[in-house]
Amino acid sequence: QVQVNQSGGGSVQAGGSMRLSCAISRFPPTDNCVAWFRQNPGEKHEGVGGIFIATGETYIAGPVRDRFGIGQDEDSQDEDSAKKVINLQMYRLKPEDTAMYYCATGTCTVDNGQASAVPNIWGQGSQVTVSS
């Protein structure tokens, strides 16, 4: 059974940085990426970005492109390793970045330069609160 466990999160002042991690016990062979989403109560999930596992290529949503980055722990980059650890690094955080952040394995595609993800297995979520 695949387990997706998130770590990190908490409270930070505006302008600060934070890293969220997503540990996947056995990356599903039917998926090709790990995507990050965020959500506030009563709102839909907003895509933040993702990473294609086979190539390491990443995409970041426009609103956070200059402040967020996604990477994979070096130890989990071995293509023979089913365990993956994906990090979302966030810089210069703003109060509007406050949300519950989720990672998910899934299928990512790029169409006309626009990336999208269909999630499969979700992490439990990490609350990020940015105070002004």
Backbone as a ProteinNet text record, in pm:
[ID]
protein_1_A
[PRIMARY]
QVQVNQSGGGSVQAGGSMRLSCAISRFPPTDNCVAWFRQNPGEKHEGVGGIFIATGETYIAGPVRDRFGIGQDEDSQDEDSAKKVINLQMYRLKPEDTAMYYCATGTCTVDNGQASAVPNIWGQGSQVTVSS
[TERTIARY]
84.6	0	87.9	54.5	132.9	95.2	196.9	174.8	239.9	166.4	216.9	210.2	324.9	332.2	398.8	330.7	382.5	443.3	542.2	600.7	630.9	649.1	670.1	538.8	546.4	429.5	437.7	338	335.4	311.9	357.9	336	466.8	458.5	576.2	530.7	620.6	588	608	537.1	549.8	696.1	738.4	877.4	965.5	912.4	988.7	984.8	1052.9	1062.4	1012.9	975.7	930.6	947.4	975.2	985.3	887.5	816.2	728	787.8	776.4	826.7	714.5	730	630.2	705	687.8	756.3	659.5	696.8	611.6	679.1	607.3	669.7	705.8	611.5	635.1	564.6	641.9	580.3	503.9	373.9	291.6	343.5	361.5	411.6	314.8	188.1	89.2	93.8	165.3	174.4	306.7	314.7	439.3	490.1	416	459.8	412.3	466	414.3	375.1	252.6	201.1	168.2	178.6	142.2	20	-70.1	-190.3	-204.7	-286.7	-322	-471.1	-525.8	-669.8	-702.5	-795.6	-851.7	-996.4	-1048.4	-1185.6	-1285.2	-1368.2	-1471	-1424.2	-1295.5	-1242.1	-1195.3	-1176.6	-1125.1	-974.3	-924.2	-779	-717.6	-605.3	-529.5	-398	-365.7	-239.2	-123.5	-20.6	97.7	212.6	226.4	332.8	350.8	451.5	475.5	611.1	644.3	770.8	746.9	800	794.6	905.3	867.6	962	1072.1	1039.7	1138.1	1246.1	1210.2	1304.9	1351.6	1277	1309.7	1261.3	1197.5	1146.4	1036.7	1038.9	938	857.4	741.7	662.1	604.4	594.2	540.9	431.1	322.3	210.8	253.3	195.2	232.9	235.4	131.7	127.2	241.1	305	411.5	544	550.8	666.7	798.6	793.8	919.5	954.3	871.5	896.3	899.8	843.4	836.7	923.7	974.9	1050.6	1021.4	1037.6	1013.6	1138.2	1173.8	1290.1	1273.8	1363	1359.8	1485.8	1467.4	1583.1	1679.8	1807.8	1908.4	1904.4	1878.5	1878.5	1768.1	1661.3	1547.8	1547.1	1654.8	1656.6	1693.4	1745.8	1778.5	1651.8	1652.9	1531.1	1489.7	1581.8	1547.7	1482.1	1483.1	1423.4	1277.8	1190.5	1048.7	1010.5	1093.1	1064.2	1109	1021.5	1051.5	1023.9	1108	1086.6	1093.7	983.1	969.2	948	1019.8	1012.7	953.5	874.3	823.6	890.7	975.4	1046	977.4	941.1	866.8	946.1	963.5	1038.5	948.1	989.2	919.2	768.2	731.5	591	505.7	383.3	287	164.7	89.7	-31	-127	-131.5	-221.8	-174.8	-53.9	-8.3	-63.6	-129.9	-189.3	-289.8	-271.4	-359.4	-316.3	-397.7	-357	-290.7	-170.3	-94.7	-94.9	-119.7	-124.8	-29.6	34	103.2	23.5	44.8	-25.3	54.4	58.3	109.5	1.3	38.5	-62.8	-4.8	-87.2	-48.5	-46.3	69.4	86	104.3	50.7	66.5	97.3	159.1	186.5	125.2	39	-31.2	-19.8	43.6	63.6	129.3	226.5	300	231.2	109	34.8	37.5	79.3	85	-40.3	-80.6	-194.2	-169.7	-236.6	-216.9	-350.6	-359.4	-473.2	-422.3	-463.7	-407.3	-458.1	-376	-412	-412.5	-296.9	-286.8	-238.7	-318.9	-293.8	-217.7	-140	-86.4	-192.6	-158.3	-257.5	-275.8	-189.3	-201.5	-111.2	-65.8	17.7	-33.6	-66	-115.9	0.8	-11.3	86.5	11	55.9	-7.1	97.7	70.8	163.6	99.3	163.7	109.1	178.6	102.5	157.3	226.7
-118.9	0	123.5	217.7	339.9	434	489.5	589.4	720.1	828	961.6	1042.9	1074.1	1142.9	1278.8	1380.4	1515.3	1557.2	1644	1704.1	1850	1925.3	2068	2142.2	2271.9	2355.4	2428.3	2509.9	2587.2	2733.4	2817.4	2961.6	3033.4	3136.6	3215.7	3358	3451.7	3590.5	3617.6	3712.9	3752.1	3782.4	3735.1	3751.7	3633.9	3544.9	3428.2	3315.9	3207.4	3089.9	2965.8	2866.5	2741.2	2630.2	2509.1	2393.8	2286.2	2233.5	2119.7	1998	1883.7	1760.1	1659.4	1577.4	1475.6	1345.4	1250.4	1121.9	1015.6	952.1	851.3	716.2	621.8	494.3	413	405.2	332.8	408.4	477.7	560.9	472.4	502.1	418.2	418.4	302.2	297.5	355.8	371.4	429.3	581.9	642.7	788.1	836.3	965.9	1018	1142.3	1187.8	1310.9	1316.9	1414.7	1453.8	1600.2	1630.5	1766.5	1823.2	1954.2	2024.6	2111.2	2111.2	2192	2266.4	2369.2	2435	2467.8	2478.9	2500	2574.4	2669.1	2735.3	2689.4	2698.8	2652.5	2715.8	2631.8	2680	2708.3	2685.3	2711.9	2582.1	2588	2472.6	2460.5	2339.8	2321.3	2409.4	2469.7	2549.9	2479.2	2455.4	2391.3	2484.8	2433.2	2512	2477.4	2349.6	2305.9	2156.5	2105.6	1962.7	1927.7	1801.1	1751.2	1619	1606.2	1480.2	1391	1275	1190.8	1137.6	1099.2	1036.6	1134.4	1260.5	1357.3	1461.1	1477.2	1583.2	1720.2	1727.2	1856.1	1904.8	2032.6	2089.8	2197.8	2224.5	2338.6	2404.3	2534.8	2612.4	2703.7	2712.9	2796.9	2943.4	3015.1	3153.5	3242.8	3242.4	3334.4	3317.3	3200.2	3177.6	3141.9	3158.3	3108.9	3170.7	3295.3	3360.4	3339.6	3262	3246.8	3101	3011.3	2869.9	2785.4	2676.2	2580.8	2438.6	2343.7	2202.8	2123.6	2032.3	1949.4	1812.7	1725	1587.6	1562.6	1502	1465.3	1379.9	1409.1	1339.2	1189.1	1148.7	1006.1	930.6	1001	932.4	948	1004.7	1028.3	903.5	803.3	677.6	621	600.1	555.9	416.1	341.4	208.5	213.1	330.4	344.3	382.9	302.2	332.3	442.7	464.9	569.2	703.7	799.9	934.2	1036.4	1136.7	1248	1376.3	1446.1	1567.6	1685.2	1793.8	1911.7	2030.1	2105.9	2234.1	2341.6	2419.8	2526.6	2658.3	2730.2	2855	2970.3	3075.6	3192.7	3315	3418.1	3548.1	3527.2	3451.3	3417.3	3539.2	3534.1	3642.4	3589.2	3677.3	3630.8	3554.7	3591.6	3521.2	3381.5	3344.6	3206.3	3115.1	3172.3	3091.9	2994.4	2866.3	2761.9	2627.5	2527.7	2388.7	2342.3	2291.3	2245.6	2094.3	2042.3	1898.1	1857.9	1743.7	1682.1	1559.9	1519.2	1402.6	1341.5	1210.2	1145.8	1160.1	1153.1	1166.3	1165.9	1209.8	1218.4	1365.5	1410.3	1548.3	1554.1	1656.2	1678.8	1825.9	1851	1988.2	2006.7	2105.5	2130.9	2278.6	2308.5	2448.5	2528.3	2466.9	2535.6	2539.9	2489.7	2489.1	2349.5	2341.1	2212.2	2190.6	2067.3	2031.7	1894	1865.2	1738.7	1676.9	1547.4	1469.6	1390.1	1426	1360.8	1219.2	1137.9	999.3	971.5	975.2	945.5	1070.6	1113.2	1240	1221.1	1324	1334.1	1388.9	1394.2	1432.5	1582.7	1661.3	1806.5	1867.6	1989.6	2065.6	2208.9	2257	2393.7	2490.9	2591.5	2700.8	2829.8	2900	3025.9	3135.8	3238.2	3349.5	3473.9	3529.6	3647.6	3773.4	3880.2	4006.5	4085
0	0	0	-87.8	-97	16.7	81.5	185.1	143	161	129.8	257.5	312.6	441.5	425.1	470.2	462	595.5	586.4	706.2	676.6	782.7	768.8	787.7	769.6	790.6	922.8	949.9	1072.5	1043.1	1134.5	1122.7	1094.2	1014.6	979	952.6	972.4	941.4	793.4	744.1	603.6	572	455.8	415.7	451.2	533.7	575.9	475.2	511.7	423.4	497	419.2	478	375.2	425.2	337	383.1	287.2	310.4	240.2	304.6	244.4	225.1	124.1	88.6	66	156.6	147.3	97.1	-12	-76.2	-60.5	1.1	34.8	-88.5	-183.4	-308.7	-420.2	-501.5	-604.8	-702.5	-722.9	-810.7	-954.5	-1014.7	-1152.3	-1254.8	-1215.6	-1306.7	-1307.4	-1213	-1204.8	-1263.2	-1292.4	-1347.6	-1276.4	-1172.5	-1108.9	-963.8	-894	-763.1	-775	-741.5	-754.1	-616.6	-607	-484.1	-510.6	-414.3	-421	-288.7	-289.4	-164.8	-167.3	-48.2	-38.2	89.9	78.9	194.4	211.3	330.8	354.9	258.1	200.5	109.6	-31.2	-55.1	-189.2	-253.9	-384.6	-457	-436.3	-463.2	-464.3	-571.9	-536.9	-632.5	-658.5	-784.4	-816.4	-787.8	-723.1	-690.2	-783.8	-814.6	-903.6	-893.9	-963.2	-961.5	-1017.6	-1005.2	-1057.7	-1127.9	-1247.4	-1319.9	-1265	-1214	-1143.2	-1234.6	-1353.8	-1442.1	-1486.7	-1506.7	-1562.1	-1460.5	-1353	-1257.5	-1301.6	-1416.9	-1465.2	-1372.8	-1343.6	-1254.4	-1324.9	-1271.7	-1315.9	-1191.9	-1196.7	-1083.9	-1137.7	-1066.1	-1108.3	-1112.6	-1207.2	-1229.2	-1106.5	-1024.7	-909.3	-809.7	-806.6	-708.5	-774.4	-904.8	-979.7	-933.6	-891.4	-854.1	-707.2	-633.3	-490.3	-443.8	-521.3	-480.8	-571.3	-516.2	-594.6	-547.5	-637	-605.9	-639.5	-550	-574.3	-511.4	-546.1	-495	-413.7	-296.2	-215.7	-298.4	-287	-367.4	-343.6	-221.6	-189.3	-260.3	-297.1	-359	-509.9	-566.1	-709.4	-788.9	-722.9	-789.9	-851.9	-983.1	-1050.6	-1009.3	-947.7	-898.8	-761.6	-700.5	-567.9	-581.1	-519.8	-524.8	-426.7	-325.8	-228	-283.9	-272.2	-322.3	-212.8	-205.5	-114.1	-195.7	-198.6	-278.7	-184.1	-209.3	-123.6	-197.5	-126.9	-176.4	-92	-155.4	-86.3	-117.7	-12.3	-30.6	30.5	-48.2	-4.7	-8	64.9	66.5	79.1	177.6	195	225	177.6	194	269.9	335.2	404.6	313.1	186.7	94.5	59.2	102.9	85.5	194.8	292.8	399.4	341.3	371.8	318.9	375.5	351	372.8	244.2	255.9	140.2	135.3	16.6	-4	-115.8	-99	-211.3	-254	-376.5	-428.5	-541.6	-546.1	-667.4	-773.3	-898.2	-1002.1	-1140.7	-1233.4	-1374	-1413	-1454.6	-1497.2	-1647.9	-1706.7	-1850.6	-1873.7	-1987.2	-2029.5	-2166.8	-2178.6	-2303.7	-2336.2	-2449.2	-2487.1	-2374.6	-2310.9	-2206.6	-2072.2	-2064.7	-1938.9	-1878.6	-1753.3	-1685.2	-1603	-1594.4	-1509.3	-1451.1	-1341.5	-1272.8	-1235.7	-1255.7	-1206.9	-1087.2	-967	-848	-829.2	-764.7	-738.9	-588.4	-525.7	-381.4	-309.3	-211.1	-142.6	-12.5	22	156.2	249.9	378.2	478.2	490	428	433	538	509.6	603.1	606.1	723	734.7	733.3	648.2	643.7	674	776.3	814.8	812.6	732.7	717.6	778.4	876.7	944	892.1	890.7	839.4	949
[MASK]
++++++++++++++++++++++++++++++++++++++++++++++++++++++++++++++++++++++++++++++++++++++++++++++++++++++++++++++++++++++++++++++++++++

